[in-house]
Coordinates of C-alpha atoms in Angstrom, one line a residue:
Chain A
M1 CA -39.5 -52.4 -25.9
R2 CA -38.5 -53.1 -22.3
T3 CA -37.9 -56.8 -22.7
K4 CA -36.2 -55.9 -26.1
L5 CA -33.3 -53.7 -23.8
V6 CA -33.9 -56.9 -21.4
V7 CA -32.7 -59.5 -24.1
C8 CA -30.2 -56.9 -25.1
L9 CA -28.5 -56.5 -21.8
F10 CA -28.5 -60.6 -21.6
A11 CA -26.7 -60.6 -24.9
V12 CA -24.2 -57.5 -24.1
A13 CA -23.2 -59.7 -20.9
G14 CA -23.5 -63.3 -22.8
M15 CA -20.8 -61.9 -25.3
M16 CA -18.7 -59.9 -22.2
A17 CA -18.9 -63.2 -20.4
A18 CA -17.6 -65.2 -23.7
Q19 CA -14.4 -63.3 -24.2
Q20 CA -13.8 -63.9 -21.2
V21 CA -11.7 -67.1 -20.2
K22 CA -12.0 -69.8 -17.9
L23 CA -8.5 -69.4 -16.5
P24 CA -7.8 -73.3 -15.2
A25 CA -7.2 -74.3 -11.7
S26 CA -4.5 -75.5 -12.4
L27 CA -3.0 -71.9 -12.6
D28 CA -3.9 -71.0 -8.7
K29 CA -1.7 -74.6 -8.0
L30 CA 1.9 -73.1 -10.2
A31 CA 1.7 -70.1 -8.4
E32 CA 3.1 -72.1 -5.5
K33 CA 5.7 -73.9 -7.8
A34 CA 6.5 -70.3 -9.0
K35 CA 9.0 -68.5 -7.5
E36 CA 7.4 -65.0 -8.3
S37 CA 3.7 -64.4 -9.2
T38 CA 1.6 -61.8 -10.5
S39 CA -2.4 -62.0 -10.9
V40 CA -4.5 -59.4 -11.6
T41 CA -8.5 -59.2 -11.6
L42 CA -9.6 -56.8 -12.6
G43 CA -13.2 -57.2 -13.6
P44 CA -16.1 -54.1 -14.6
E45 CA -16.8 -52.5 -10.8
M46 CA -13.0 -52.1 -10.5
L47 CA -12.1 -51.0 -13.7
S48 CA -14.0 -48.7 -13.5
L49 CA -13.1 -47.4 -10.3
A50 CA -9.4 -47.4 -11.6
T51 CA -11.1 -44.5 -14.4
K52 CA -12.2 -42.8 -11.8
F53 CA -8.6 -42.2 -10.3
M54 CA -7.3 -41.3 -13.7
D55 CA -5.7 -38.5 -14.6
S56 CA -7.0 -37.1 -18.1
K57 CA -4.2 -34.5 -18.1
K58 CA -1.4 -36.6 -17.8
S59 CA -1.0 -38.2 -20.7
D60 CA 0.3 -41.5 -20.4
E61 CA -2.7 -41.9 -18.0
A62 CA -6.1 -40.2 -20.5
E63 CA -4.8 -42.5 -23.2
A64 CA -5.3 -45.8 -20.8
K65 CA -8.6 -44.3 -19.2
K66 CA -9.8 -43.9 -23.4
I67 CA -9.1 -48.0 -23.6
A68 CA -10.0 -48.9 -20.2
T69 CA -13.9 -47.2 -20.9
K70 CA -13.8 -49.4 -23.2
L71 CA -13.2 -52.6 -21.0
R72 CA -14.8 -54.8 -18.9
G73 CA -12.7 -56.9 -17.4
V74 CA -8.5 -57.4 -17.6
Y75 CA -7.2 -60.8 -16.3
I76 CA -3.6 -61.8 -15.9
R77 CA -1.7 -64.4 -14.3
S78 CA 1.9 -64.4 -14.3
F79 CA 4.7 -67.2 -13.4
E80 CA 8.4 -66.7 -13.6
F81 CA 10.3 -70.2 -12.4
E82 CA 13.4 -71.3 -10.7
K83 CA 14.0 -73.6 -13.2
E84 CA 13.3 -74.7 -16.1
G85 CA 10.2 -77.8 -16.8
D86 CA 8.5 -76.3 -13.3
Y87 CA 5.5 -76.0 -15.8
T88 CA 4.2 -78.3 -18.9
D89 CA 2.0 -77.7 -21.2
A90 CA -0.5 -79.6 -19.4
D91 CA -1.0 -76.9 -16.9
F92 CA -2.7 -74.7 -19.4
S93 CA -4.6 -77.2 -22.3
D94 CA -7.9 -76.7 -20.7
L95 CA -7.1 -72.7 -21.7
R96 CA -5.9 -73.9 -24.9
A97 CA -8.9 -75.9 -25.8
Q98 CA -11.5 -73.1 -25.1
L99 CA -9.1 -70.9 -27.6
K100 CA -9.5 -73.6 -29.9
S101 CA -13.9 -72.3 -30.0
P102 CA -14.2 -70.3 -33.4
E103 CA -15.4 -67.3 -31.6
W104 CA -11.4 -67.2 -30.5
T105 CA -8.8 -66.8 -33.7
P106 CA -5.4 -66.8 -33.0
I107 CA -3.3 -63.3 -35.1
V108 CA 0.1 -64.4 -34.2
V109 CA 1.2 -68.0 -33.2
T110 CA 4.9 -68.1 -32.9
K111 CA 7.1 -71.4 -31.9
S112 CA 10.5 -72.2 -30.8
K113 CA 11.8 -75.2 -29.6
K114 CA 11.6 -73.4 -26.0
E115 CA 9.5 -70.4 -26.3
T116 CA 5.7 -69.8 -27.7
S117 CA 3.5 -66.3 -27.8
E118 CA 0.0 -67.1 -29.6
I119 CA -2.5 -63.5 -29.9
Y120 CA -6.1 -64.6 -30.1
T121 CA -8.4 -61.9 -30.3
H122 CA -12.4 -63.1 -29.8
R123 CA -14.5 -62.6 -33.2
D124 CA -16.7 -59.8 -29.9
G125 CA -13.7 -58.0 -29.3
G126 CA -12.1 -59.8 -26.3
M127 CA -8.1 -60.3 -26.6
L128 CA -6.2 -62.8 -25.6
I129 CA -2.0 -63.7 -25.4
L130 CA -0.2 -66.9 -24.1
S131 CA 3.4 -66.3 -24.2
A132 CA 5.1 -69.6 -22.6
E133 CA 9.2 -69.1 -21.9
P134 CA 11.3 -72.0 -20.3
R135 CA 10.5 -70.1 -16.9
E136 CA 8.1 -68.2 -17.4
L137 CA 4.3 -68.2 -17.5
T138 CA 2.3 -65.3 -18.6
I139 CA -1.6 -65.6 -19.6
V140 CA -3.5 -61.6 -20.9
N141 CA -7.4 -61.9 -21.1
I142 CA -8.4 -58.6 -21.5
V143 CA -12.6 -58.6 -21.7
G144 CA -14.6 -55.8 -23.9
N145 CA -14.5 -53.7 -26.6
I146 CA -11.1 -53.7 -27.7
T147 CA -9.1 -54.2 -30.4
A148 CA -5.3 -54.6 -31.5
E149 CA -5.9 -50.7 -32.8
D150 CA -6.6 -49.5 -29.5
I151 CA -3.5 -51.1 -27.8
G152 CA -2.0 -49.5 -30.5
G153 CA -3.1 -46.2 -29.1
L154 CA -0.9 -47.4 -25.9
S155 CA 1.9 -47.1 -28.1
G156 CA 5.6 -45.8 -26.2
Q157 CA 3.4 -45.3 -23.7
F158 CA 3.4 -48.9 -21.7
G159 CA 6.1 -50.6 -24.7
V160 CA 3.5 -51.5 -26.2
P161 CA 4.0 -51.9 -30.3
N162 CA 1.9 -50.0 -32.5
I163 CA 0.9 -53.1 -34.1
K164 CA -0.7 -51.2 -36.8
S165 CA 2.2 -49.9 -38.3
T166 CA 4.0 -52.9 -37.7
H167 CA 1.8 -54.9 -39.3
G168 CA 0.7 -53.1 -41.7
K169 CA -3.3 -53.8 -42.7
S170 CA -4.0 -55.9 -40.5
T171 CA -6.1 -59.3 -42.5
G172 CA -7.0 -60.6 -39.5
A173 CA -5.2 -63.4 -40.7
A174 CA -2.3 -65.4 -38.2
V175 CA 0.6 -64.5 -38.8
K176 CA 2.5 -67.8 -37.8
K177 CA 6.4 -68.5 -37.2
D178 CA 7.4 -71.7 -36.5
E179 CA 11.2 -72.8 -35.8
E180 CA 13.5 -76.0 -34.0
Chain B
M7 CA -54.8 3.7 76.8
D8 CA -51.0 4.8 77.1
R9 CA -49.5 6.3 73.8
F10 CA -47.5 2.7 73.5
E11 CA -50.9 1.0 72.0
Q12 CA -51.6 3.5 70.3
E13 CA -49.1 3.0 68.5
L14 CA -49.2 -0.7 68.3
K15 CA -52.8 -0.4 67.1
D16 CA -52.4 2.3 64.5
A17 CA -49.3 0.2 63.1
L18 CA -51.3 -3.1 63.2
K19 CA -54.7 -1.8 62.1
R20 CA -56.2 -3.6 58.6
E21 CA -55.2 -1.4 55.6
P22 CA -57.4 -2.1 52.7
A23 CA -54.7 -3.3 49.3
P24 CA -54.0 0.0 46.7
E25 CA -56.1 -0.5 44.0
W26 CA -53.6 -1.0 41.5
L27 CA -51.6 -4.0 43.9
A28 CA -54.0 -6.5 42.5
D29 CA -53.2 -5.7 38.6
A30 CA -49.4 -6.2 39.7
V31 CA -49.2 -9.1 40.9
M32 CA -51.6 -10.5 38.3
A33 CA -49.1 -9.0 35.5
R34 CA -46.2 -10.0 37.9
L35 CA -48.2 -13.7 37.5
G36 CA -48.9 -13.5 33.6
A37 CA -45.4 -12.8 33.1
E38 CA -43.7 -16.1 35.0
R39 CA -46.9 -17.7 33.6
Q40 CA -45.0 -17.0 30.0
K41 CA -41.6 -17.2 31.1
K42 CA -42.4 -21.0 31.8
Q43 CA -44.6 -21.8 28.4
K44 CA -42.0 -20.4 26.8
P45 CA -40.4 -23.2 24.7
E46 CA -37.1 -25.0 26.1
W47 CA -35.4 -23.8 22.7
F48 CA -33.6 -21.3 24.4
G49 CA -32.7 -24.0 27.9
W50 CA -31.1 -27.2 27.8
A51 CA -33.0 -29.3 25.5
R52 CA -32.2 -27.0 22.9
L53 CA -29.2 -27.6 23.9
R54 CA -29.8 -31.0 23.5
W55 CA -31.0 -31.3 20.1
V56 CA -28.2 -29.1 19.1
A57 CA -25.6 -31.7 20.8
A58 CA -27.3 -34.9 19.1
S59 CA -27.5 -33.4 15.5
M60 CA -24.1 -31.9 16.0
A61 CA -22.9 -35.8 17.3
L62 CA -25.4 -37.5 13.9
V63 CA -23.5 -34.7 11.3
A64 CA -20.2 -35.9 13.0
V65 CA -20.6 -39.6 12.9
V66 CA -22.8 -39.5 9.2
G67 CA -19.7 -37.4 8.5
G68 CA -17.1 -39.5 9.6
V69 CA -18.2 -42.5 7.9
R70 CA -18.5 -41.1 4.6
F71 CA -14.8 -40.0 4.9
E72 CA -13.7 -43.2 5.6
Q73 CA -15.9 -44.2 2.5
Q74 CA -15.2 -41.9 0.8
R75 CA -10.5 -42.7 2.0
E76 CA -11.2 -46.5 1.4
E77 CA -12.5 -45.8 -1.9
R78 CA -10.1 -43.6 -3.3
I79 CA -7.3 -47.0 -1.3
R80 CA -8.8 -49.5 -3.9
G81 CA -9.6 -46.9 -6.8
E82 CA -5.4 -45.9 -6.8
Q83 CA -4.8 -49.7 -6.6
A84 CA -7.2 -50.1 -9.0
K85 CA -5.4 -48.0 -11.2
Q86 CA -1.9 -48.8 -10.4
E87 CA -2.8 -52.9 -11.3
L88 CA -5.0 -51.4 -14.4
M89 CA -1.4 -50.2 -15.4
A90 CA 0.5 -52.7 -14.3
A91 CA -1.6 -54.8 -16.7
F92 CA -1.1 -52.5 -19.7
Q93 CA 2.3 -52.7 -19.1
V94 CA 3.0 -56.4 -18.8
T95 CA -0.2 -56.8 -22.1
G96 CA 2.4 -54.3 -24.2
M97 CA 5.9 -56.2 -22.6
K98 CA 4.3 -59.9 -24.2
L99 CA 2.7 -58.1 -27.0
R100 CA 6.5 -56.4 -27.9
Q101 CA 7.5 -59.8 -27.8
A102 CA 5.4 -60.9 -30.5
E103 CA 6.1 -58.6 -32.4
E104 CA 9.9 -59.4 -31.5
R105 CA 9.6 -62.6 -33.1
V106 CA 7.3 -62.3 -36.0
L107 CA 9.0 -59.0 -37.7
P108 CA 12.0 -61.7 -38.7
V109 CA 9.6 -62.9 -40.4
I110 CA 7.7 -60.1 -42.0
H111 CA 10.6 -59.0 -43.3
R112 CA 11.5 -61.9 -45.1
G113 CA 8.5 -62.6 -46.6
Q114 CA 8.7 -58.6 -48.0
E115 CA 12.1 -59.6 -48.9

């Protein structure tokens, strides 16, 4: 019984670790080049602490708290640059390589000449958003048992669109848009 | 022997102590001993213990208060970061949605 419990704990820890992508070291160098950079690193301990201070009586905090309790980590790197070309695809090629693993499924991939938006979900429930614009690069990695519907639950609270109603019944198929 | 001498002799004449004196002295000694044996809880020792205890309570209380204050600051900071993270996530999802929606609508037509 005890062995099973330990095995289960390791399995859960392994699943959560898999959902967390390894943010390339090159991103830290980008922070030096960037005009503005935002870095959010919230591990399990900080998330649990944050939820303790969320007021269940406030509607926005209550909804966020509900979702936050399902999370094991939130990692964001966002950079705003002075001019175009301050970063290249090579800066996050390591990240892309990790996303090629079968555990990650692209649910939305939009590419135009200058902009890219990619949303991936992990087999075990995590999520990764990669948004690349000429002067802006944002990577969001959410670790935990969170689904698109959960994010949809924040609809209207943090500028989050209701993914479920927008995309109809999700089939898990990626919506791709490629433009010149 | 004149009168003065007689008076002096009478005054210095040894007289046995009254019977009650021994008991009274012993009783007084006993009371003194008891007074000394009384725990010093009513004295300086007790005061020292009380002061030490109060100081300990103050130190422990102060440390606990400081820990709670630090935890509250860290918690509030984490909460703000989480809210900001949700905002960034929401914004990026919205951008993706805005780019994808026209494609979906075209497909439905």
